[in-house]
CSV table of C-alpha atoms in Angstrom, one decimal:
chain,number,residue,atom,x,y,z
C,801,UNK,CA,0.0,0.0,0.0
C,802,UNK,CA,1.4,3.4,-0.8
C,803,UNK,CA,1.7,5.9,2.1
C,804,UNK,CA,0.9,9.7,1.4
C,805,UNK,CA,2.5,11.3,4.8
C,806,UNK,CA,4.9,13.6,2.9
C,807,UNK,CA,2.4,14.7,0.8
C,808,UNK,CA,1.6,17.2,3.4
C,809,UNK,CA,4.8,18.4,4.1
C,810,UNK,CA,5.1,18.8,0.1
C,811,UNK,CA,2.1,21.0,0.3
C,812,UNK,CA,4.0,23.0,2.8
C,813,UNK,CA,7.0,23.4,1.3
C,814,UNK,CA,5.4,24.6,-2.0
C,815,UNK,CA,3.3,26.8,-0.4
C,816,UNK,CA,6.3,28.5,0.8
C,817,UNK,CA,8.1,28.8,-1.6
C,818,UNK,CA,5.0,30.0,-3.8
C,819,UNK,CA,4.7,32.9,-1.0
C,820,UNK,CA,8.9,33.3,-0.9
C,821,UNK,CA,9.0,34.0,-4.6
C,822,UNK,CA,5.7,36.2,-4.9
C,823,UNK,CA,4.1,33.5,-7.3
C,824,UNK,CA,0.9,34.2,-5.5
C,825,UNK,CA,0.9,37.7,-6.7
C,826,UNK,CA,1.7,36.7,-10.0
C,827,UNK,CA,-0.7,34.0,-10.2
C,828,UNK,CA,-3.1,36.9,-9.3
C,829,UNK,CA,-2.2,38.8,-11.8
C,830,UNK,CA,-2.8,36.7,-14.4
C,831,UNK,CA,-7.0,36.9,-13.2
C,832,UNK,CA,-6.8,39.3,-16.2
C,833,UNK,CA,-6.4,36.4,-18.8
C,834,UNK,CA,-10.3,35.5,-18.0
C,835,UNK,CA,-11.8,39.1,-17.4
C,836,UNK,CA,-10.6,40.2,-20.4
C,837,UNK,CA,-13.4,40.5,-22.7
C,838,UNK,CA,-15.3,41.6,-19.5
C,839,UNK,CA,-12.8,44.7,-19.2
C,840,UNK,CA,-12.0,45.1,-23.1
C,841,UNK,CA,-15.2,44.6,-24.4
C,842,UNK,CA,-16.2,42.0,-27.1
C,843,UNK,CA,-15.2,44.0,-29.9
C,844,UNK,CA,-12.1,44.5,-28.9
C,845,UNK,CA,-11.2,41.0,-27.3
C,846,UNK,CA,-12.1,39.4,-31.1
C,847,UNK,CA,-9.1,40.7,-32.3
C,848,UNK,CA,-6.7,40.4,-29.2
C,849,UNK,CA,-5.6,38.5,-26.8
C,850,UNK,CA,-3.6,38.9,-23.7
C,851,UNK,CA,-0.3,36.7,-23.6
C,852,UNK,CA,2.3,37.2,-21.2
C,853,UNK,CA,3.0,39.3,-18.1
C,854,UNK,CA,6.3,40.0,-17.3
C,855,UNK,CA,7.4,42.0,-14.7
C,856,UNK,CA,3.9,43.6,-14.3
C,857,UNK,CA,4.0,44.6,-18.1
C,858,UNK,CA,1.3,42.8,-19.9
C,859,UNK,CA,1.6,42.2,-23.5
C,860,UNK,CA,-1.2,41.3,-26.0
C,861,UNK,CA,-1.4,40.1,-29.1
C,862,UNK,CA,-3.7,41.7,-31.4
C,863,UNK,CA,-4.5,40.7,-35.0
C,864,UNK,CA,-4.6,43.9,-37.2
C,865,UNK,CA,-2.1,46.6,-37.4
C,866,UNK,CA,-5.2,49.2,-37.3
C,867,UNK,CA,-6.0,47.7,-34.6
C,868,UNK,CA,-3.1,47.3,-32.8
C,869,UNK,CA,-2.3,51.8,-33.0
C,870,UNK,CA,-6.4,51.7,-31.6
C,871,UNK,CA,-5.4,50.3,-28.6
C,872,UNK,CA,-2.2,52.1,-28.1
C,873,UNK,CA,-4.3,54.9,-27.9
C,874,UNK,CA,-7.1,53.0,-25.6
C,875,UNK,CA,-4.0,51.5,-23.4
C,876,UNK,CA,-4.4,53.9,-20.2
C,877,UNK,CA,-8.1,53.5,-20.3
C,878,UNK,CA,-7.8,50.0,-20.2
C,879,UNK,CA,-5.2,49.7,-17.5
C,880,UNK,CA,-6.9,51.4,-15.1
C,881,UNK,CA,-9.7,48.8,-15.6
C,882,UNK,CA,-8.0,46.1,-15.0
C,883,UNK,CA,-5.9,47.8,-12.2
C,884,UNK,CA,-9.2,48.4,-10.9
C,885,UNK,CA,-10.0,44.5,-10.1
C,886,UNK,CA,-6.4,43.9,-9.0
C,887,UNK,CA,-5.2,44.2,-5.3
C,888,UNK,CA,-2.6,47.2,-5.1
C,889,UNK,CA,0.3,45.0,-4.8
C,890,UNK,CA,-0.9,43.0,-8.0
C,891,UNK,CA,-1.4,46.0,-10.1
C,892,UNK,CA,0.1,45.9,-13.7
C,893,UNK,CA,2.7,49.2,-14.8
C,894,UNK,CA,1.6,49.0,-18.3
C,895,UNK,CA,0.1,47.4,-21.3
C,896,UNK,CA,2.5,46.6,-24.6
C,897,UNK,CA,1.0,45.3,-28.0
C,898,UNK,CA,2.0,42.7,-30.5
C,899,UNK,CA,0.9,42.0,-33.9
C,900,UNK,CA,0.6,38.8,-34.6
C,901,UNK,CA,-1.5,38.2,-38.0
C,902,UNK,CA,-1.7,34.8,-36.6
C,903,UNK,CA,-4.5,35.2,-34.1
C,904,UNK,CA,-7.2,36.3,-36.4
C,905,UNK,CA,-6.3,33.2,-38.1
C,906,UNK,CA,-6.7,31.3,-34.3
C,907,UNK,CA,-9.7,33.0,-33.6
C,908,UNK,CA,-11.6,31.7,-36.7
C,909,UNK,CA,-10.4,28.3,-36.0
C,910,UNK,CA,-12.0,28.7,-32.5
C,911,UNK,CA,-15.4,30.4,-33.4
C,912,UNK,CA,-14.9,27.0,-36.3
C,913,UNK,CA,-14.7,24.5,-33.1
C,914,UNK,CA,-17.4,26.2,-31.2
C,915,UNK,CA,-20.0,25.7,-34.1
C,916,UNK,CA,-19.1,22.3,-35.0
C,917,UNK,CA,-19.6,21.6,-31.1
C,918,UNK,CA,-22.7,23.3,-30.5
C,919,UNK,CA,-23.9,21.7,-33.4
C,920,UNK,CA,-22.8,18.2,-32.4
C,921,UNK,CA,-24.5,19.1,-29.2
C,922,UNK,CA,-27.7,20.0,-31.0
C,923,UNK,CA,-27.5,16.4,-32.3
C,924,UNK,CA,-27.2,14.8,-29.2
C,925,UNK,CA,-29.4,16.8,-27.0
C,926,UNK,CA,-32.9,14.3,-27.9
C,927,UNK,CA,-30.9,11.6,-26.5
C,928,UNK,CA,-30.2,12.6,-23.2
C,929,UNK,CA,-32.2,13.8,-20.3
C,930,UNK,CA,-29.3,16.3,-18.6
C,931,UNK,CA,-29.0,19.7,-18.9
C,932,UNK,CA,-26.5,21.5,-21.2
C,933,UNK,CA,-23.6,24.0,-19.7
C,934,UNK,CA,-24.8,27.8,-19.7
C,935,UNK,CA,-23.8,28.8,-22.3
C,936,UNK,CA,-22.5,32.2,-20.9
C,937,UNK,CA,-19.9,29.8,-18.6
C,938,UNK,CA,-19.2,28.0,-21.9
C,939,UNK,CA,-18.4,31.0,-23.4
C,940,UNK,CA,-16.0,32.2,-20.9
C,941,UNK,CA,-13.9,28.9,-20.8
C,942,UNK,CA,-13.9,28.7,-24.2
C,943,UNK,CA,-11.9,32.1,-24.1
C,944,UNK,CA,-9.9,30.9,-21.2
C,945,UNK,CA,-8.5,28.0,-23.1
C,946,UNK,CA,-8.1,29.6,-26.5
C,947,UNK,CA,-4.6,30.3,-25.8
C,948,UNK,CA,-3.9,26.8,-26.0
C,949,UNK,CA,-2.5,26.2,-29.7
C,950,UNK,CA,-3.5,22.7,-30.0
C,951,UNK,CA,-7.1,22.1,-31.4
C,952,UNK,CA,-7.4,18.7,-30.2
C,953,UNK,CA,-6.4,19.7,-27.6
C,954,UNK,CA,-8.9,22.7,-27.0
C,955,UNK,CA,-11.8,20.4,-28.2
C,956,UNK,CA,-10.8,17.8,-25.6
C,957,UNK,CA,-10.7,20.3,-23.0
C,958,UNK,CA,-13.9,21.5,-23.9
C,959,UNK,CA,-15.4,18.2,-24.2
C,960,UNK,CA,-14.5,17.1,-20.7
C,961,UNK,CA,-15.9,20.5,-19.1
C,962,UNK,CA,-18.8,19.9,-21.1
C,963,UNK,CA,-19.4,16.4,-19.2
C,964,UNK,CA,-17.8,17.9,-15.8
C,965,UNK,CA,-20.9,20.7,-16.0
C,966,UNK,CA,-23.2,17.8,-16.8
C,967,UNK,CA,-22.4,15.7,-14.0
C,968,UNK,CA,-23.2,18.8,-11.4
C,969,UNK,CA,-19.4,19.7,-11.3
């Protein structure tokens, strides 16, 4: 039989060392990848997508070049909503943007995925008797994994929410 004593010690030690090297702010920080479209609006979070935070700088990606000046010019406005649902010692400097003709590429893909499984669950729904997600929850994990490159991998994600929301969970 396998014994689990150190596994609490293990939980202590990492919990240290997440509070020794301020990953718990950090981790805060990075509330801003699912309250985006929230503080952005949708318009604007179709064609961006926060990336990276480094050294309380976070940098987006956005898909258009026309875009991209927009928000340079929209950047305070939108720091100081986001600042405004961060704790003082979480708050971010500054905003930096990155083209990246790529995402509007990633973004159809998604919106691609999304039909294909709200269709498939259109298909299935006669044969069972559970509930479907809401769809607004749907929605905002979809966004929270569409950072993840891999499709199959999204679509499994999604897939196994899908069943965990069914299931009551």
């Amino acid at each position: 039989m396998v014994s689990y004593k150190g596994v609490g010690r293990l939980g202590e030690l990492l919990g240290g060392l997440a509070t020794a090297r301020s990953w718990r702010s950090r981790l805060a920080q990075h509330t801003v990848f699912l309250f985006w479209p929230e503080v952005v609006g949708e318009e604007i979070a179709a064609v961006s997508r926060p990336e990276v935070i480094r050294d309380a700088v976070l940098w987006v990606r956005v898909a258009d070049p026309v875009w991209t000046q927009q928000l340079q010019f929209e950047k305070n406005v939108m720091l100081t909503a986001i600042n405004q649902r961060l704790q003082p010692a979480e708050q971010l400097a500054a905003i930096r943007f990155r083209l990246d003709p790529g995402l509007e590429r990633e973004q159809e893909e998604l919106a691609g995925e999304r039909l294909e499984a709200q269709e498939a669950a259109a298909r299935t729904a006669g044969s069972r008797r559970d509930v479907s997600p809401d769809p607004a929850k749907e929605a905002e994990f979809v966004r929270m994994i569409g950072g993840i490159k891999d499709a199959e991998a999204r679509a499994n994600l999604l897939r196994l929410w899908r069943k965990a929301q069914r299931a009551g969970g």
